[in-house]
Coordinates of C-alpha atoms in Angstrom, one line a residue:
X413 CA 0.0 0.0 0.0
X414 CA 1.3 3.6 -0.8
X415 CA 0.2 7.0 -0.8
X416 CA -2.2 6.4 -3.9
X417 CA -3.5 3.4 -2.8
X418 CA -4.6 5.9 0.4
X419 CA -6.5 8.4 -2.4
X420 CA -3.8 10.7 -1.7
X421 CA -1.3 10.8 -4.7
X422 CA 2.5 11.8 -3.8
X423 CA 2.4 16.0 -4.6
X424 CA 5.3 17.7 -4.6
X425 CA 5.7 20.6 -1.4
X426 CA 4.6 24.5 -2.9
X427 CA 4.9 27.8 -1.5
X428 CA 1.3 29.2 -2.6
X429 CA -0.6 29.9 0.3
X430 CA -3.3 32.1 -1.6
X431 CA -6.1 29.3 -1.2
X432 CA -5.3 28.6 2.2
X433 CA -8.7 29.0 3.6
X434 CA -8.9 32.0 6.6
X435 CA -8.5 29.6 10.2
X436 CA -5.6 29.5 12.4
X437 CA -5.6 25.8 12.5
X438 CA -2.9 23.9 11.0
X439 CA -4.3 23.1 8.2
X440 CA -3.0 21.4 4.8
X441 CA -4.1 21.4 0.8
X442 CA -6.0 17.8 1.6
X443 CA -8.0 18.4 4.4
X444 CA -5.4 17.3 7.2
X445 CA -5.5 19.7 10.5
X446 CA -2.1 19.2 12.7
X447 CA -3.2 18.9 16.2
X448 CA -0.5 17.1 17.2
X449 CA 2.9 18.9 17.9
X450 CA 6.6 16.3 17.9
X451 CA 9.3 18.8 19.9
X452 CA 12.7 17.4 19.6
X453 CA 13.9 18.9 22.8
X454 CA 18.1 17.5 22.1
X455 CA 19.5 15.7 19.4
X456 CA 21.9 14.0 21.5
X457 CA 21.5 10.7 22.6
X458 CA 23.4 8.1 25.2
X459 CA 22.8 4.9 23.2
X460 CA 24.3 4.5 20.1
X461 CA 21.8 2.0 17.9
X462 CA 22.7 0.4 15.1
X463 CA 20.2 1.0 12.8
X464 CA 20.4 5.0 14.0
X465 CA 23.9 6.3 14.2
X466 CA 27.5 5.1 14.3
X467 CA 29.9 4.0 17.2
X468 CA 31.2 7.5 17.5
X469 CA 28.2 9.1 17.4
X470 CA 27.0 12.7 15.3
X471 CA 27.8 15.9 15.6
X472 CA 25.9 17.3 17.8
X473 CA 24.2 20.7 17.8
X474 CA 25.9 23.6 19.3
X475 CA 24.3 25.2 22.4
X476 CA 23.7 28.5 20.7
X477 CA 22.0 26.9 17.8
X478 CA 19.5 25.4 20.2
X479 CA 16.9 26.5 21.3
X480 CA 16.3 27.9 24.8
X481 CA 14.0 27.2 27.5
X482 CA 12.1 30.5 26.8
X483 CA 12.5 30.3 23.0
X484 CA 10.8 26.4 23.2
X485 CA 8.4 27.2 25.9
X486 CA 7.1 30.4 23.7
X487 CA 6.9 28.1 20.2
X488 CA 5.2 25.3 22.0
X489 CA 2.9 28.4 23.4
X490 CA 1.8 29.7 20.3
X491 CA 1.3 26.1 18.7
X492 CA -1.1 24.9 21.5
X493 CA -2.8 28.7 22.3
X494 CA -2.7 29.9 18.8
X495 CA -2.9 27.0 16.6
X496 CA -5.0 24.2 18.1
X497 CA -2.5 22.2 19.0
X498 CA -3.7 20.0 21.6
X499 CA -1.1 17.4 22.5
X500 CA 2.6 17.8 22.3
X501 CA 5.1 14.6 22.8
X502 CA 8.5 15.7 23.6
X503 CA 11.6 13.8 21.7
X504 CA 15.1 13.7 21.2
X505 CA 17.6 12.5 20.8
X506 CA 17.0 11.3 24.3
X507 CA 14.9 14.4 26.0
X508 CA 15.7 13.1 29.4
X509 CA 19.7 14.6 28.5
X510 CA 18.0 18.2 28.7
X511 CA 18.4 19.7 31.3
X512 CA 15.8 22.3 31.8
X513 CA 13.1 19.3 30.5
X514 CA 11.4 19.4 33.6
X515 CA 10.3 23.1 33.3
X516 CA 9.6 22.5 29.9
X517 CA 7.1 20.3 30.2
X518 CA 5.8 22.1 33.2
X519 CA 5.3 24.9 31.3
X520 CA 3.5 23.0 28.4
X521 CA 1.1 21.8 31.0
X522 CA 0.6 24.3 32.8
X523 CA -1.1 26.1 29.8
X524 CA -4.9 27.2 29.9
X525 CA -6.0 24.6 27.5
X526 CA -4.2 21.9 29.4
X527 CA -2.7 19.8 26.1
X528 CA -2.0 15.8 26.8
X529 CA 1.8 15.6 26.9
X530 CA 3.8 12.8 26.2
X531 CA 7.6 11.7 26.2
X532 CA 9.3 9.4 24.2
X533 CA 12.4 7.6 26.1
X534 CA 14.8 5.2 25.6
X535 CA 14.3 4.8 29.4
X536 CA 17.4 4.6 30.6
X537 CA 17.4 7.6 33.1
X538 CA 13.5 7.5 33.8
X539 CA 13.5 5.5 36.8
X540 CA 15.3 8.7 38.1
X541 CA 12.9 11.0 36.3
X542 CA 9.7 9.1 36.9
X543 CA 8.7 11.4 39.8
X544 CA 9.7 14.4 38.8
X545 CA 7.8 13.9 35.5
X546 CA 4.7 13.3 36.5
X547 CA 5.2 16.2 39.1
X548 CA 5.8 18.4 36.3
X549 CA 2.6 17.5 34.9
X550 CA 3.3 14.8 32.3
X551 CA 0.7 12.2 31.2
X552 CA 2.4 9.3 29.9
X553 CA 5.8 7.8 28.0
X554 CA 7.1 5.6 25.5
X555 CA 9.8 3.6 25.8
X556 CA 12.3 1.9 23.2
X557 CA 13.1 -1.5 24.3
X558 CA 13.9 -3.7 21.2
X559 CA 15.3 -6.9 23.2
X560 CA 14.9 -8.6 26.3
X561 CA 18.4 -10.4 25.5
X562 CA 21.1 -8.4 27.4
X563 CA 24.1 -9.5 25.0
X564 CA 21.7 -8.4 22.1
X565 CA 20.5 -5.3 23.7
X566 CA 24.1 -4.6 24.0
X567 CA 24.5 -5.4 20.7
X568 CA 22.1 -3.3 18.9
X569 CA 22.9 0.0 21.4
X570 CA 26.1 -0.7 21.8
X571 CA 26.1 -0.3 25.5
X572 CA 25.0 -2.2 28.1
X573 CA 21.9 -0.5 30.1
X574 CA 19.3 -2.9 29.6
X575 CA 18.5 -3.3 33.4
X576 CA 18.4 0.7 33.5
X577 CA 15.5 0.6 30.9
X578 CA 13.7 -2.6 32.5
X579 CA 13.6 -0.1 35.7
X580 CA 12.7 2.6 33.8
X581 CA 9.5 0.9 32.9
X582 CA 8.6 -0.5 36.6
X583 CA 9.1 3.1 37.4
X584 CA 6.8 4.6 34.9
X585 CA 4.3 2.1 35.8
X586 CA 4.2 2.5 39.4
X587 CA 4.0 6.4 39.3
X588 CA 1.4 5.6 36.5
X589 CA 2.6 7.5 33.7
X590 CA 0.0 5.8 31.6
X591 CA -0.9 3.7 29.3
X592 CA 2.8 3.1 29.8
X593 CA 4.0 2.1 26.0
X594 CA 6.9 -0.1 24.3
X595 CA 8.2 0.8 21.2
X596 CA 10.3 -2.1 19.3
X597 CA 12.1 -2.5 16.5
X598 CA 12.8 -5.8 14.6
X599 CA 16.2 -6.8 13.0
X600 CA 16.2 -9.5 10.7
X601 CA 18.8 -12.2 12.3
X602 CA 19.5 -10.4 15.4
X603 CA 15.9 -9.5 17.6
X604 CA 13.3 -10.9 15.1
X605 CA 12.8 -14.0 17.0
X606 CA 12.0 -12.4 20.1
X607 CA 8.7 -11.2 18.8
X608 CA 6.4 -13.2 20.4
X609 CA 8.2 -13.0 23.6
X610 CA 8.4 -9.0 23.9
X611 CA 4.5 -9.1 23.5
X612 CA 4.6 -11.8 26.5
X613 CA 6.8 -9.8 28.4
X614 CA 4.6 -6.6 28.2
X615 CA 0.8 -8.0 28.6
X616 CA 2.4 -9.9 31.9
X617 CA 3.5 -6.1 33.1
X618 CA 0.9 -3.8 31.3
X619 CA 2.4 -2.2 29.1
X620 CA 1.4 -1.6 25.3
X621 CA 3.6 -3.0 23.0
X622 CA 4.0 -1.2 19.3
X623 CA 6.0 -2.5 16.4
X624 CA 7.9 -0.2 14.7
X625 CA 8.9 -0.8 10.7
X626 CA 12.8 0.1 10.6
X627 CA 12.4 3.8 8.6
X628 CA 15.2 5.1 5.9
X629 CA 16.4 7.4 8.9
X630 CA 19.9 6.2 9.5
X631 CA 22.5 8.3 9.8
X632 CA 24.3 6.0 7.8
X633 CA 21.7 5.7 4.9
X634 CA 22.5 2.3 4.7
X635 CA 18.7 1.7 5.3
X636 CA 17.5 -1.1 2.8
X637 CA 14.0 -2.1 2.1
X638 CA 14.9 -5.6 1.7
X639 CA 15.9 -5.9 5.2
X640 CA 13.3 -4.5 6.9
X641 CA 11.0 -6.8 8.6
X642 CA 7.3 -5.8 7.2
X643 CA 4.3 -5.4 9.4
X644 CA 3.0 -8.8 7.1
X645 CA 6.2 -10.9 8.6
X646 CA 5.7 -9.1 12.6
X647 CA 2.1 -10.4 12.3
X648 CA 3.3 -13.7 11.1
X649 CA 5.8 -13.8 13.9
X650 CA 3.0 -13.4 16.7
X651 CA 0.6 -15.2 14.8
X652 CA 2.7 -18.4 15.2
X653 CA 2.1 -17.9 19.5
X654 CA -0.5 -15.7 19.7
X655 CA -4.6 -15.1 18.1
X656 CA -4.4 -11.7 16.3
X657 CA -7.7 -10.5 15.3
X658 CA -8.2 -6.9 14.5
X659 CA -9.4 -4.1 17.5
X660 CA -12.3 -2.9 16.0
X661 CA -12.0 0.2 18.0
X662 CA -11.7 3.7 15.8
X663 CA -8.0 4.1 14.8
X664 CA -7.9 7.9 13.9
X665 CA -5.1 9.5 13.8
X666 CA -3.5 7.3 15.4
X667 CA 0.0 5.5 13.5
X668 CA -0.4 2.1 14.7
X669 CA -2.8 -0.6 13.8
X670 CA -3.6 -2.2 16.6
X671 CA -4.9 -6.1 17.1
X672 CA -6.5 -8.0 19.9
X673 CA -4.4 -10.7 21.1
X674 CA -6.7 -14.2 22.3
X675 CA -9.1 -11.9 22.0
X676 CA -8.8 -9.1 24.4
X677 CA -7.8 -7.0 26.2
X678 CA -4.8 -6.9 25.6
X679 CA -3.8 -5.4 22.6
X680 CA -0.7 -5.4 20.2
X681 CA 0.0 -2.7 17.4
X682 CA 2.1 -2.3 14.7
X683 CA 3.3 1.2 12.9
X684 CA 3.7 0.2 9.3
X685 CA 4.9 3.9 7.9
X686 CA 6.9 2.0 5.0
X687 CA 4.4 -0.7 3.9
X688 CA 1.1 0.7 5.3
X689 CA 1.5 4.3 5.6
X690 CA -0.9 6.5 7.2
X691 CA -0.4 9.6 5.6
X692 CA -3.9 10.7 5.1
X693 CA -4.6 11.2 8.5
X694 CA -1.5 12.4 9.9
X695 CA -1.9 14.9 11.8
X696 CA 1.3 15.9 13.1
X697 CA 3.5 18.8 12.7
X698 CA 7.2 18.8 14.1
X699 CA 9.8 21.0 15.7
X700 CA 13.6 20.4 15.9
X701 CA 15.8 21.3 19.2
X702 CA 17.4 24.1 17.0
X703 CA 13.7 25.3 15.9
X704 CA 13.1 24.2 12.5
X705 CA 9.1 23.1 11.7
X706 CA 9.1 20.6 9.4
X707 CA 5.5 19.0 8.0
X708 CA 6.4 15.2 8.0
X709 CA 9.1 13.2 9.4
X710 CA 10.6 12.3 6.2
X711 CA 10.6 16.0 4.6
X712 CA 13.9 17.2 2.8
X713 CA 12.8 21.1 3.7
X714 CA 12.0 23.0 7.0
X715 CA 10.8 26.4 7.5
X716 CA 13.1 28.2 10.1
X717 CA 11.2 29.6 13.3
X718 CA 14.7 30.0 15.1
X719 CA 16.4 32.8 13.3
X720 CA 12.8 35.0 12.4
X721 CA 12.1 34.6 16.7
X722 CA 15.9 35.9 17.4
X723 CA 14.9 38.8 15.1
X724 CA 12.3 40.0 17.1
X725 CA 9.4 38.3 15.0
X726 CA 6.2 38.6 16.6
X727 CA 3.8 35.8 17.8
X728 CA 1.4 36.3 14.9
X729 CA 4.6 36.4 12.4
X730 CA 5.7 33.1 14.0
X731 CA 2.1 31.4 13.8
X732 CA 2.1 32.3 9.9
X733 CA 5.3 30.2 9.6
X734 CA 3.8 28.1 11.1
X735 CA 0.6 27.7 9.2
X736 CA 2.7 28.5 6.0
X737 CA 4.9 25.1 6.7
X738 CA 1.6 22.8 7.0
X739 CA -0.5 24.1 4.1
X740 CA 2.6 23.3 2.1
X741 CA 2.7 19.5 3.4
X742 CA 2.8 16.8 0.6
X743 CA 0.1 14.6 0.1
X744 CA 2.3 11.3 1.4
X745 CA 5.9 10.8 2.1
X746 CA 6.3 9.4 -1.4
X747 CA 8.4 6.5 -0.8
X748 CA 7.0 4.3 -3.6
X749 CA 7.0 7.0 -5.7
X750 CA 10.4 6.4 -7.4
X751 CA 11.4 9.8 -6.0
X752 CA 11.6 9.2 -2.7
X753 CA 14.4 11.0 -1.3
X754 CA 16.2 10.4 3.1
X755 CA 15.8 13.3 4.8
X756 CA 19.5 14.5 5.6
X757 CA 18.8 14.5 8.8
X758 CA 18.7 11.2 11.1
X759 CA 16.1 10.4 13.0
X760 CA 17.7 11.7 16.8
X761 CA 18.1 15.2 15.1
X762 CA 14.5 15.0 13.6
X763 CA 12.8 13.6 16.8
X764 CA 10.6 10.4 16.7

């Protein structure tokens, strides 16, 4: 399935904003409305996947180039006050490495219209965090856990914290930080067996668990269809342990397809964004730790917020960036297009 097989052929990104119709809402050339707001808080991360980034790491972002506390508190302001934002998931990177994340996300809450706030995690500080999170107002987290193999976890990250994340969960879970969710990636020959056992593992603790097709955003580009492991073979995987039937329960917006498992209530789901792509009801819009909006998590352009805001823009010159970025949002990602194109950057600069 692409893009067309969605009703929504690949169009290329314009500029002309003349028909965008008179709303402050995020709103795109196909109907879509952004509600949903990914803030890469850091682009720095303390694992070092292999399907991610190298050994050595990336260059990382200067501090100057980032933004502030008061620079991302005031974007995140006018998206959720402004722009009907009305839930905002906070990203890296690896967020917990910021430092001032706490008063972020206390600010973001804190806001009149009280968005639902989310953090994405690979969990290995947030049994440390787990308090102070939820004090500072957040709802829930996801976590990446793609083994429960320690010499494979150490493997894949190249370091060897997988007792740090396993606590990170318990601790999520007891300060309820809820629906407490597992995100998990499947390589073919190294974690694809353990399929059946990472849903085992999280119905027997309460967590949700969400399959994740490996993306083209490597920092290496060495992504390769080939080797992906499709949302057909995960089902196949669990089907072999497990009764899948599909949750009948409206989907929305929401990336995954989920699936009953021996009928309920547990549930399993599985974000297919290269064979299954969701694209015409996305409704996201993103924001980078150096304050670039970009409309979709594979686009080759962003529109800058950071430099206009150093300049003294105003928060109605920022909001029409803003609504200018997301009226200009293609149709799909185009990956079966034939002109598909990586993003240059990765996916911890991008934010998840």
């Amino acid at each position: 399935m692409n893009a067309v097989d969605l009703g929504i052929p690949f169009v290329r990104r314009t500029t002309d904003t003349s028909e965008r119709p008179d709303t402050q809402q995020l709103v795109d050339r196909f109907g879509r409305v952004a509600t949903d707001l990914r803030v890469s808080l850091i682009d720095k991360c303390n694992l070092r996947c292999t399907y991610c980034m190298p050994a050595e790491g990336l260059p990382w972002l200067k501090r100057d180039e980032m933004l502030d506390t008061d620079e991302m508190n005031r974007l995140i302001r006018i998206a959720v006050e402004e722009l009907g934002v009305n839930t905002v998931r906070f990203t890296g990177g690896e967020p917990l490495l910021r430092q001032d994340l706490v008063d972020v996300i206390a600010a973001t809450s804190s806001l009149p219209s009280r968005p639902t706030t989310s953090l994405t995690t690979n969990g290995i500080n947030l049994g440390g965090f787990a308090e102070k999170l939820v004090t500072a107002g957040l709802n829930r987290v996801n976590v990446s856990l793609d083994t429960l193999d320690r010499a494979v976890f150490k493997e894949l990250t190249r370091r060897d914290r997988m007792q740090d994340v396993l606590d990170g969960l318990a601790a999520a879970k007891t300060m309820k930080l809820e629906p407490v969710k597992v995100n998990a990636v499947l390589m073919r020959g190294v974690n694809d067996h353990e399929a059946p056992e990472l849903l085992r593992f999280c119905i027997e603790r309460g967590y949700q668990l969400r399959f994740i097709e490996q993306m083209p955003l490597d920092a290496q580009h060495g992504w390769e269809r080939s080797a992906m492991i499709t949302a057909d073979e995960i089902l196949e995987l669990l089907g072999a342990e497990f009764t899948l039937t599909p949750d009948v329960a409206e989907r929305g917006s929401a990336p995954a397809e989920r699936w009953l498992v021996d009928g309920g209530p547990a549930t399993v789901g599985v974000i297919a964004s290269v064979t299954r792509p969701f694209c015409a009801a996305c409704d996201r819009t993103r924001l980078t730790a150096d304050g670039q909006l970009r409309s979709c998590l594979f686009s080759t352009t962003e529109t800058d917020l950071r430099g206009p805001m150093r300049e003294g823009a105003t928060d109605d010159e920022l909001a029409r960036l803003w609504q200018g970025e997301m009226w200009a949002k293609a149709a799909g990602h185009g990956m079966d297009s034939g002109e598909f194109a990586q993003p240059s950057r990765p996916m911890s600069a991008i934010g998840g």
